[in-house]
mmCIF file of C-alpha atoms in Angstrom:
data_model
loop_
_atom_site.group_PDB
_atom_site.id
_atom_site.type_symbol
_atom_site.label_atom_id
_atom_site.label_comp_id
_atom_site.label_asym_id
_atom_site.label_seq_id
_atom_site.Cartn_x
_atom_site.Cartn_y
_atom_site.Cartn_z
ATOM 1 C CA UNK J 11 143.945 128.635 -58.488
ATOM 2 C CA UNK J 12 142.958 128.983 -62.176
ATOM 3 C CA UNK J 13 139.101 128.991 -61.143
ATOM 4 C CA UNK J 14 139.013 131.741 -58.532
ATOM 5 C CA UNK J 15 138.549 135.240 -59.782
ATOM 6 C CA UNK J 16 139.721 137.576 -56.941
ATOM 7 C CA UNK J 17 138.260 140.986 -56.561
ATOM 8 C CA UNK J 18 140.144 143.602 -54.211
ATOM 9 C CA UNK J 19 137.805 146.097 -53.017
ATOM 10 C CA UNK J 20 139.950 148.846 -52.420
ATOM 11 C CA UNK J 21 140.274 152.363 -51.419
ATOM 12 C CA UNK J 22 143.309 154.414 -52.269
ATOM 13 C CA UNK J 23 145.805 151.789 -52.922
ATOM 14 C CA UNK J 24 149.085 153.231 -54.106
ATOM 15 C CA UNK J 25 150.407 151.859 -57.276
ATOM 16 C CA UNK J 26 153.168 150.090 -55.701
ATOM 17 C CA UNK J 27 150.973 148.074 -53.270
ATOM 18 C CA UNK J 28 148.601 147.080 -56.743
ATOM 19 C CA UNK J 29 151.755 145.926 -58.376
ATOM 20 C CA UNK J 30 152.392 143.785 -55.465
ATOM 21 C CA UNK J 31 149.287 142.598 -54.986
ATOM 22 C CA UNK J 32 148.829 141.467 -58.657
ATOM 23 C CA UNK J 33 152.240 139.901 -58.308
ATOM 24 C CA UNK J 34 151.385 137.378 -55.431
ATOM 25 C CA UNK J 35 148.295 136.747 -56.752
ATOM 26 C CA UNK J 36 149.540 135.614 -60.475
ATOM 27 C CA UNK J 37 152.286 134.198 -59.109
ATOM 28 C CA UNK J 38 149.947 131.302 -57.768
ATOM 29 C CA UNK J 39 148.288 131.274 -61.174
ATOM 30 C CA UNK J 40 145.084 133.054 -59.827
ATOM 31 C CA UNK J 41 143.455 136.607 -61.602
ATOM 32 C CA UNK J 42 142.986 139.377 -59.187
ATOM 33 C CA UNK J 43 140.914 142.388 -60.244
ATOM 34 C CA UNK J 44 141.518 145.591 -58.365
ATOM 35 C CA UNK J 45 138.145 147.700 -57.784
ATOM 36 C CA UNK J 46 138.529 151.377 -56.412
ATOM 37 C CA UNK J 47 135.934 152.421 -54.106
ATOM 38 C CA UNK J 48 134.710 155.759 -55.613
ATOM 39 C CA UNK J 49 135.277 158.429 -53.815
ATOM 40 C CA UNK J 50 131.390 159.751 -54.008
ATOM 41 C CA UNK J 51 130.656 156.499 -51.854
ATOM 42 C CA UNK J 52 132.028 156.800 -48.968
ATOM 43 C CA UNK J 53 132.162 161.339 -48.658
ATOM 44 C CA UNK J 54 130.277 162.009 -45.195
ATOM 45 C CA UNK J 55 130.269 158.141 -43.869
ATOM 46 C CA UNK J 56 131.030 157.459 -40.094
ATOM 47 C CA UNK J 57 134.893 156.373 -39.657
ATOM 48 C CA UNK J 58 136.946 155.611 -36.336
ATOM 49 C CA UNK J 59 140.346 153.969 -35.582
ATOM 50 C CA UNK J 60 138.176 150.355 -35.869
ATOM 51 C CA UNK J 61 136.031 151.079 -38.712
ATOM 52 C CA UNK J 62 137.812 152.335 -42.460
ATOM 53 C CA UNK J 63 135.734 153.622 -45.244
ATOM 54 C CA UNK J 64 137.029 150.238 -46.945
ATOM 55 C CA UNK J 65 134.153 148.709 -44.302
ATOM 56 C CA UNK J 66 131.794 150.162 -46.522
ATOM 57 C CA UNK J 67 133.283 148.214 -49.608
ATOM 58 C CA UNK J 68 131.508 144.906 -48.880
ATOM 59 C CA UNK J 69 128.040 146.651 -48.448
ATOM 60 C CA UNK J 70 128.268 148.128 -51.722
ATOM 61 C CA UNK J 71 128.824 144.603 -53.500
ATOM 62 C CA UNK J 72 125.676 144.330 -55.165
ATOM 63 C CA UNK J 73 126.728 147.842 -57.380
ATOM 64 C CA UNK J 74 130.705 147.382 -57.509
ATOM 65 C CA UNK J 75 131.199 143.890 -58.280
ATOM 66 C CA UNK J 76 130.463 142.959 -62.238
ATOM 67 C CA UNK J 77 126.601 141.954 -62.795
ATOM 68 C CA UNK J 78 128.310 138.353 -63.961
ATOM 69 C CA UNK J 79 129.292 137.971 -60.667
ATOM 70 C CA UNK J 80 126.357 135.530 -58.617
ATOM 71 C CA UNK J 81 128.631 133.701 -55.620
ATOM 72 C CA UNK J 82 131.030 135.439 -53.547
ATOM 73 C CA UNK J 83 133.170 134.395 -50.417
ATOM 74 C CA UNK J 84 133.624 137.934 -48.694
ATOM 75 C CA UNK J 85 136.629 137.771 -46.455
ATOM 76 C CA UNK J 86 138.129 140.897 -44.495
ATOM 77 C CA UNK J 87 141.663 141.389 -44.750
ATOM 78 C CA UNK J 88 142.712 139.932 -41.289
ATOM 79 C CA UNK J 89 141.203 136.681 -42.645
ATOM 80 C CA UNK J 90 143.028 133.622 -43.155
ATOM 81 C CA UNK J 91 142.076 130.207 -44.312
ATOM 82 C CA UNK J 92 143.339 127.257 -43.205
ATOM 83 C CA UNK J 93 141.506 124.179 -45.860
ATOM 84 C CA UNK J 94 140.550 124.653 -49.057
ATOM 85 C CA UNK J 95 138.417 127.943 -49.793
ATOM 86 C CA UNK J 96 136.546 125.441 -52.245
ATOM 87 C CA UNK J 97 134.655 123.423 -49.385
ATOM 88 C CA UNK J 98 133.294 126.977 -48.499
ATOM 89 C CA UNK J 99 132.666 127.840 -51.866
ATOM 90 C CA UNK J 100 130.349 124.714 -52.151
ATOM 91 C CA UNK J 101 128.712 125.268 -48.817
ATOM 92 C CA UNK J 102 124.513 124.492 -49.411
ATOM 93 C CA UNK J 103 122.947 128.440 -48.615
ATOM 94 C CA UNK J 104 119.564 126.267 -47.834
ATOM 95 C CA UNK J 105 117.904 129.225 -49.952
ATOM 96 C CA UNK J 106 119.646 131.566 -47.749
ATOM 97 C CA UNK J 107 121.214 134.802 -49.489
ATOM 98 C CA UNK J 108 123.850 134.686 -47.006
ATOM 99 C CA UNK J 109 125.817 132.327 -45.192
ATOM 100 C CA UNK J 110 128.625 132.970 -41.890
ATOM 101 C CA UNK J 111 130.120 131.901 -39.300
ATOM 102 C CA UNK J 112 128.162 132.398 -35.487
ATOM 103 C CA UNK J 113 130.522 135.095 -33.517
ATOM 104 C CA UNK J 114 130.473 133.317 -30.191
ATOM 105 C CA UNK J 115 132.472 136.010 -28.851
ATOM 106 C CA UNK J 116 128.880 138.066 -28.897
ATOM 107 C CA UNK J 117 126.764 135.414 -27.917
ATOM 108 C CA UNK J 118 129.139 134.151 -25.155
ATOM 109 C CA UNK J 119 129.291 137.510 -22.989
ATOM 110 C CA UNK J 120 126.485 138.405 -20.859
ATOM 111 C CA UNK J 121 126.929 141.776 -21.359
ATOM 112 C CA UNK J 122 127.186 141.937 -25.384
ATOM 113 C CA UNK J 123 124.496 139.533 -25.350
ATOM 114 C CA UNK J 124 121.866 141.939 -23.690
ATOM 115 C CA UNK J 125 123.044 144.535 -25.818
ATOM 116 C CA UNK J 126 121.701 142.842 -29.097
ATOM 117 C CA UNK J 127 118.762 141.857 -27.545
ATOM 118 C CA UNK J 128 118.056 145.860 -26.766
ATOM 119 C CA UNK J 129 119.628 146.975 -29.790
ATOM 120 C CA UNK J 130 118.538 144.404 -32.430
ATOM 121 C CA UNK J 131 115.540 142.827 -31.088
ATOM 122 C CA UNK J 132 117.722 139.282 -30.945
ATOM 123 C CA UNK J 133 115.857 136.630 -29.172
ATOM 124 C CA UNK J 134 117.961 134.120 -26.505
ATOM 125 C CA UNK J 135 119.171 131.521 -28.871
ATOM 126 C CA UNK J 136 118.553 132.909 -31.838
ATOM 127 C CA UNK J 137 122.601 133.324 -33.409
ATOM 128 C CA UNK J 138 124.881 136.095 -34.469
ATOM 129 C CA UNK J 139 127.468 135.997 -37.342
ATOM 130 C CA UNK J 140 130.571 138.260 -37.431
ATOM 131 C CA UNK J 141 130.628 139.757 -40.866
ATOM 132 C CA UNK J 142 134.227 139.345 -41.535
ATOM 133 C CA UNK J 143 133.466 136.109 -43.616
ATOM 134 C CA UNK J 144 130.077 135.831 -45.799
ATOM 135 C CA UNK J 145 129.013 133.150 -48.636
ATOM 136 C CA UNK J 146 126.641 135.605 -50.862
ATOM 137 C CA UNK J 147 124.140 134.888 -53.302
ATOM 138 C CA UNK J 148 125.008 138.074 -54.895
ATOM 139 C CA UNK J 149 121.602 137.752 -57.128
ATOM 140 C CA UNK J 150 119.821 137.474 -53.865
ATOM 141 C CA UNK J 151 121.617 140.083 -51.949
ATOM 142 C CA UNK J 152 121.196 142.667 -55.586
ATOM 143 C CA UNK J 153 117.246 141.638 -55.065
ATOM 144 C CA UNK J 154 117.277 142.786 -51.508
ATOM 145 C CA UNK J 155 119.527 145.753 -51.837
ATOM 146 C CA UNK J 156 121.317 144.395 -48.847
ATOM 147 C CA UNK J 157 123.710 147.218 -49.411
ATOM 148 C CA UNK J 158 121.791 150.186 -49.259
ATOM 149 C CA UNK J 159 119.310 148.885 -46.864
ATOM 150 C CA UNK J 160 122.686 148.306 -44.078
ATOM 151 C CA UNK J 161 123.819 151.802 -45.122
ATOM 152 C CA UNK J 162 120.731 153.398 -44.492
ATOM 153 C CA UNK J 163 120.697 151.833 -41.351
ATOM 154 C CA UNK J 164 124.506 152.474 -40.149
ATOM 155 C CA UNK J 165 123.437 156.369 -41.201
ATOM 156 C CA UNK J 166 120.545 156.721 -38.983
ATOM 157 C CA UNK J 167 121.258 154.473 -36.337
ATOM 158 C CA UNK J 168 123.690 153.682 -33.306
ATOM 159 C CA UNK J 169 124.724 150.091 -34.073
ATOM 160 C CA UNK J 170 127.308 149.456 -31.139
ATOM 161 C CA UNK J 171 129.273 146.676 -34.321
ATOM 162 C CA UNK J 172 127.766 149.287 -36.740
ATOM 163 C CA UNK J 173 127.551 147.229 -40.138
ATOM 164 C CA UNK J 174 128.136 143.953 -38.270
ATOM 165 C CA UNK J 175 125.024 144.802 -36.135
ATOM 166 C CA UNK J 176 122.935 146.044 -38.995
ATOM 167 C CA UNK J 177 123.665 143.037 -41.307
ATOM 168 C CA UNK J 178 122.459 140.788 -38.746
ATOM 169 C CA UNK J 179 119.764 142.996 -37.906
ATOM 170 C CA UNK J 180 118.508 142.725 -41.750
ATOM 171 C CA UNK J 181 119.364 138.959 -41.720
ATOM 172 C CA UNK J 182 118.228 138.008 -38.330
ATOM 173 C CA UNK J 183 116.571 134.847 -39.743
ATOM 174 C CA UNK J 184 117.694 134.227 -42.946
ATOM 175 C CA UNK J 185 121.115 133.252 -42.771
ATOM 176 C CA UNK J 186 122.609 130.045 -43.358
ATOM 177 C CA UNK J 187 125.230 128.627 -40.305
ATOM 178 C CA UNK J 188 128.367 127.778 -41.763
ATOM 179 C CA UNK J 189 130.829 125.689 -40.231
ATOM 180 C CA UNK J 190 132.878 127.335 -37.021
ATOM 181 C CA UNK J 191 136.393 126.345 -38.821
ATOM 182 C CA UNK J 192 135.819 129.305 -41.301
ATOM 183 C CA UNK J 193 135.828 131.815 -38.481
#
């Protein structure tokens, strides 16, 4: 717990919840660092009862996180992980800036499965990740402005997953497979 640096991207957390959340985490010996979204980054984005502005947190990365900052393990909230987060940590990218988990879910259903093809340009056979769990090279994803690039997209285009669909849309073959026991 002493090695991991935690980094809560968050977006109008009330004092009380940062209290508690900094008590948990030192409590297991660990250093969390709270980082508000700004407020100027998220004005005028598209959010429903799935998708928060805090969606937009992980796609601005590259500009919130601290420029010492070169290996993240992104997980969504609703993630939970059963081994130790160090095997990920250690997964081999293969020169990949980003590495996930296929969503099988997608590529399972007939339906969904057309609908990438139409929508992304997917090719039968060729994977899908769900976003909710990424390995970054965060110097690789700052040299591609990942960020801006899926934001641009989720702006001007109708992604049915809307930053799930446009991250695999900009990473459609360069992405590294992890393991399906860190979905």
């Amino acid at each position: 717990p002493g090695d991991i640096q935690f980094y809560l991207l968050a977006d109008q957390l009330s004092a009380q919840m940062e209290e508690r959340v900094h008590s948990s985490i030192q409590a297991n010996g660990a250093v969390i660092e709270i980082l508000p979204l700004p407020e100027e980054r998220v004005t005028g984005l598209y959010t429903s009862g799935q998708l928060s502005r805090t969606t937009y947190a992980r796609l601005q990365m590259e500009e919130l996180l601290p420029a010492d900052v070169h290996r993240v393990i992104y997980l969504d909230c609703d993630m939970v992980a059963y081994d130790d987060i160090e095997k990920l940590w250690q997964a081999d990218l293969a020169s990949h800036p980003v590495g996930a988990v296929k969503d099988f879910g997608i590529m399972a259903s007939r339906k969904s499965w057309r609908q990438k093809c139409t929508v992304l340009g997917m090719r039968d056979g060729q994977p899908y990740f769900n976003a909710g769990l990424l390995l970054l090279d965060l110097d690789r994803w700052r040299e591609k402005k990942v960020g801006k690039t899926v934001l641009d997209l989720v702006q001007h285009r109708a992604f049915p997953h809307h930053d799930q669909d446009a991250l695999n849309f900009v990473f459609q073959d360069d992405w590294q497979v992890l393991p399906m026991c860190w979905n």
